[in-house]
mmCIF file of C-alpha atoms in Angstrom:
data_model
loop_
_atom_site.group_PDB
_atom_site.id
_atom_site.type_symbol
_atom_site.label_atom_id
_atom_site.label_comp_id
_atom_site.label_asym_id
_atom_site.label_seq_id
_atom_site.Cartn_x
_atom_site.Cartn_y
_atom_site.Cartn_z
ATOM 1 C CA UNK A 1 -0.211 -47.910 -1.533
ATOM 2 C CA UNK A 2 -1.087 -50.913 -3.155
ATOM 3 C CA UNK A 3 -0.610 -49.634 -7.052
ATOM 4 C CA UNK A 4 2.735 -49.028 -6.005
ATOM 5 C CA UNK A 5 3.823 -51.882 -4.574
ATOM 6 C CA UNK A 6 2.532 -53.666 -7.801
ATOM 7 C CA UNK A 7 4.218 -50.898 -10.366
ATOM 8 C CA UNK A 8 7.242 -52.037 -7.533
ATOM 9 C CA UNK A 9 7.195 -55.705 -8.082
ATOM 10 C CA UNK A 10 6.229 -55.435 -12.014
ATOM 11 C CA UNK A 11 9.379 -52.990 -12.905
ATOM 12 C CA UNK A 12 11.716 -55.583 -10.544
ATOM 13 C CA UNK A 13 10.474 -58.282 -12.634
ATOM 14 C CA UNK A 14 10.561 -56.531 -15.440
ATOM 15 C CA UNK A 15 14.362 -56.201 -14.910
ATOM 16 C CA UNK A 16 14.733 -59.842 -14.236
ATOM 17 C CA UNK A 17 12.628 -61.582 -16.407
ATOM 18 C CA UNK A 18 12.429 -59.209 -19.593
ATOM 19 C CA UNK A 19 15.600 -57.942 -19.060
ATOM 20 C CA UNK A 20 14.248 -54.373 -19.215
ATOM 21 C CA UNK A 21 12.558 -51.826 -17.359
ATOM 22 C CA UNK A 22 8.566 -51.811 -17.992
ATOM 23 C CA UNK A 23 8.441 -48.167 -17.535
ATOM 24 C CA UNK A 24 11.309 -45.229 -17.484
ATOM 25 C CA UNK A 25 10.013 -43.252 -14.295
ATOM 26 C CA UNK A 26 12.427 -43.649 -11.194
ATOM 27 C CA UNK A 27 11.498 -45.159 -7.974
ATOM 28 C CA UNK A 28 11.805 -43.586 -5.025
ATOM 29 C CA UNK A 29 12.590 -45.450 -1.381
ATOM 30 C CA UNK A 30 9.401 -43.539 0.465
ATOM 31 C CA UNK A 31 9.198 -44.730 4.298
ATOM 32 C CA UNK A 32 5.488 -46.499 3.390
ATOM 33 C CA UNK A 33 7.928 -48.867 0.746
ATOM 34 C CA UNK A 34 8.647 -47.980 -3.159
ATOM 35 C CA UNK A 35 6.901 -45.243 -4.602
ATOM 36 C CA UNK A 36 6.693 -43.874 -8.413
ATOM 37 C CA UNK A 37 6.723 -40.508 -7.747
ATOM 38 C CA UNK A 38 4.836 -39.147 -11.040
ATOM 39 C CA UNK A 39 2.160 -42.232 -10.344
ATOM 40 C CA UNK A 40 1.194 -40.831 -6.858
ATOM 41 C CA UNK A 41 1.148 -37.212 -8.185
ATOM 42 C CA UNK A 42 -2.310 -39.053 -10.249
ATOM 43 C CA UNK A 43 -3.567 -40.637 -7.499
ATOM 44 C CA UNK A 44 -2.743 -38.744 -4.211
ATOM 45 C CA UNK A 45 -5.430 -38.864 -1.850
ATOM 46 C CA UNK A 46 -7.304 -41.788 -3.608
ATOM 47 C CA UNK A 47 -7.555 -45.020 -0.845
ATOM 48 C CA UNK A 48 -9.137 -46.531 -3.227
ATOM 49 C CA UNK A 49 -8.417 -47.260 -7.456
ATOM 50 C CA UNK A 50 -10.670 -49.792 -9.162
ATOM 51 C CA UNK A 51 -9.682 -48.088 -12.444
ATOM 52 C CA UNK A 52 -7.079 -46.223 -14.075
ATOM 53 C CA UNK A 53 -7.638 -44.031 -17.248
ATOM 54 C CA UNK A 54 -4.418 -43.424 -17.916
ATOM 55 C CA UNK A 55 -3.584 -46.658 -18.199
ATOM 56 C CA UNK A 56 -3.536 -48.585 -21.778
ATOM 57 C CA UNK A 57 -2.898 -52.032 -21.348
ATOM 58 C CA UNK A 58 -2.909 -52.742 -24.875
ATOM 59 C CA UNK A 59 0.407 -50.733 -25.334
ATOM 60 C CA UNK A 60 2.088 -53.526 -23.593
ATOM 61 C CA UNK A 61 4.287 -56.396 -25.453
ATOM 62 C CA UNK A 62 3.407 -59.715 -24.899
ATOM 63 C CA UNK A 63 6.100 -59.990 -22.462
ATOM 64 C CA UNK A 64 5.387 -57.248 -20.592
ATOM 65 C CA UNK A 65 1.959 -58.122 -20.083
ATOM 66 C CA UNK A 66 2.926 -61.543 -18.998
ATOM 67 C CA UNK A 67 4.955 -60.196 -16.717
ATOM 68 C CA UNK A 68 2.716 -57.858 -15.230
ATOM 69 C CA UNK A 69 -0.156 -60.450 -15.119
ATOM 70 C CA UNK A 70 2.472 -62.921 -13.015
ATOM 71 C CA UNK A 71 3.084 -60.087 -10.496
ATOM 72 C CA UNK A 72 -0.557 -59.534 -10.131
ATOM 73 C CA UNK A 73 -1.097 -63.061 -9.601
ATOM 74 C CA UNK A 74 1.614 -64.058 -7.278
ATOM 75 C CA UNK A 75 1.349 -60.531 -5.241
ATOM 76 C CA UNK A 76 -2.642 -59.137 -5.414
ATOM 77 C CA UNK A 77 -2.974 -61.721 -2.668
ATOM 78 C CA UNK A 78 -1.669 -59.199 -0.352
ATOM 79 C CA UNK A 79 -2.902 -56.176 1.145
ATOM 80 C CA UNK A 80 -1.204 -52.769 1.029
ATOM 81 C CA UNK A 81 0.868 -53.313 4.350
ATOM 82 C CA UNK A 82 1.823 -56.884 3.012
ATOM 83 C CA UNK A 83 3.249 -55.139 0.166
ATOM 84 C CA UNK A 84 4.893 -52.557 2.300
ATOM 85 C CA UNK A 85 6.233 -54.399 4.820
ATOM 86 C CA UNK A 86 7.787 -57.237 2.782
ATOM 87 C CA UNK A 87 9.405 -54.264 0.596
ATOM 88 C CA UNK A 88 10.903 -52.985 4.037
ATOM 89 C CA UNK A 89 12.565 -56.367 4.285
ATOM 90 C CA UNK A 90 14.399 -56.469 1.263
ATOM 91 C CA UNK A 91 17.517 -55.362 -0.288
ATOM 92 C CA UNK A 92 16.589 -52.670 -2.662
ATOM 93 C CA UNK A 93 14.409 -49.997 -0.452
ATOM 94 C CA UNK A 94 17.294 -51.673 2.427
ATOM 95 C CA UNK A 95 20.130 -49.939 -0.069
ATOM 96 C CA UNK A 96 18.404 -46.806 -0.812
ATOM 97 C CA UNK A 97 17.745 -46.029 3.269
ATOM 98 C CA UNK A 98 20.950 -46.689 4.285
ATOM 99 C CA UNK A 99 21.457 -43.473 6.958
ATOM 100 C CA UNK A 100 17.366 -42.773 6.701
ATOM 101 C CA UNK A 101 15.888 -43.329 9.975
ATOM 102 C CA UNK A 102 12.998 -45.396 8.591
ATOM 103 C CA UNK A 103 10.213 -43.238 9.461
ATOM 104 C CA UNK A 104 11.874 -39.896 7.980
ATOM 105 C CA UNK A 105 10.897 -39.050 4.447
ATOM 106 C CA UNK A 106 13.450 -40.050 1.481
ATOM 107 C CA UNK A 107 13.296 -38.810 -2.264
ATOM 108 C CA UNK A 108 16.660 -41.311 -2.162
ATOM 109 C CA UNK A 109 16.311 -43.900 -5.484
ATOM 110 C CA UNK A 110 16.036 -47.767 -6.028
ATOM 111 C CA UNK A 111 17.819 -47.888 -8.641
ATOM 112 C CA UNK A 112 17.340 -50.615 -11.516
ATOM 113 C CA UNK A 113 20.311 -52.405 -11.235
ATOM 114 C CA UNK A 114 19.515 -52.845 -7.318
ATOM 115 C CA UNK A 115 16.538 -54.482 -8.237
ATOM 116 C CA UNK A 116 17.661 -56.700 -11.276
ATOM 117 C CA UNK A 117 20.660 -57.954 -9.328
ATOM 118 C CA UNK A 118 18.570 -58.193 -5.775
ATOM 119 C CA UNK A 119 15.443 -60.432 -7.593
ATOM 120 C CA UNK A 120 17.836 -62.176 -9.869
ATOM 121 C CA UNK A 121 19.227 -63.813 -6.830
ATOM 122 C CA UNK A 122 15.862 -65.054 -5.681
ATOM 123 C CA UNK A 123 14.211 -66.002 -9.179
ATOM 124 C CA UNK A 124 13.607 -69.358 -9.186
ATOM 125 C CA UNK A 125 13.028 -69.845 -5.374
ATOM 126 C CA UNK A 126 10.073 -71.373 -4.905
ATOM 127 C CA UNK A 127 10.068 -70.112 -1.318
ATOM 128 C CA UNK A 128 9.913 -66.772 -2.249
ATOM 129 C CA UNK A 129 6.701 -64.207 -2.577
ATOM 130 C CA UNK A 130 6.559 -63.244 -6.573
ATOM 131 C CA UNK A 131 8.584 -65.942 -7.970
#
């Protein structure tokens, strides 16, 4: 649950700071929080990932991997439930639910401009988690 609260965070960011997504794949408003649905397809039924294979770090611009080392930094901090519970308080995976009880399952999306215009408004708080 973690990963994908930190894919979450890092495409959000991405939007905001980069001005562009960091990866193409929707995101889906899950009732655990934000989910990538082709990322959990590689790691269902893992608790655990201290590595990723697929990954290649090195394809990353040098604003992308700033960007994703920020998120890491400002949001690794937090466990798994953290994660999910402070994506169940904001706007985005709000949007995407509206009409979902918030228990029932949901393929609904967070779409990009829901999270570029939601995290826009709080970059630059310093009292806020990521920023």
């Amino acid at each position: 649950m973690k990963l994908q609260k930190l894919c979450y965070y890092s495409q959000a960011w991405s939007l905001v700071w980069d001005e562009q997504p960091l990866f193409p794949e929707r995101i889906e408003a899950w009732a655990n929080g934000p989910v990538v649905r082709s990322l959990y397809a590689q790691h269902r039924g893992q608790y655990t990932v201290h590595e990723w294979p697929m990954g290649n770090a090195a394809a990353l611009t040098v604003d992308e991997r700033a960007t994703v080392d920020a998120v890491i930094g400002s949001y690794n901090k937090l466990t798994a439930q953290q994660l999910s519970d402070l994506t169940h308080s904001e706007q985005p995976w709000l949007g995407a639910r509206v009409g979902i009880p918030l228990s029932e399952r949901s393929e609904a999306e967070i779409t990009q401009e829901s999270m570029r215009d939601f995290y826009t408004s709080l970059a630059g708080r310093s009292d806020v988690q990521g920023v």
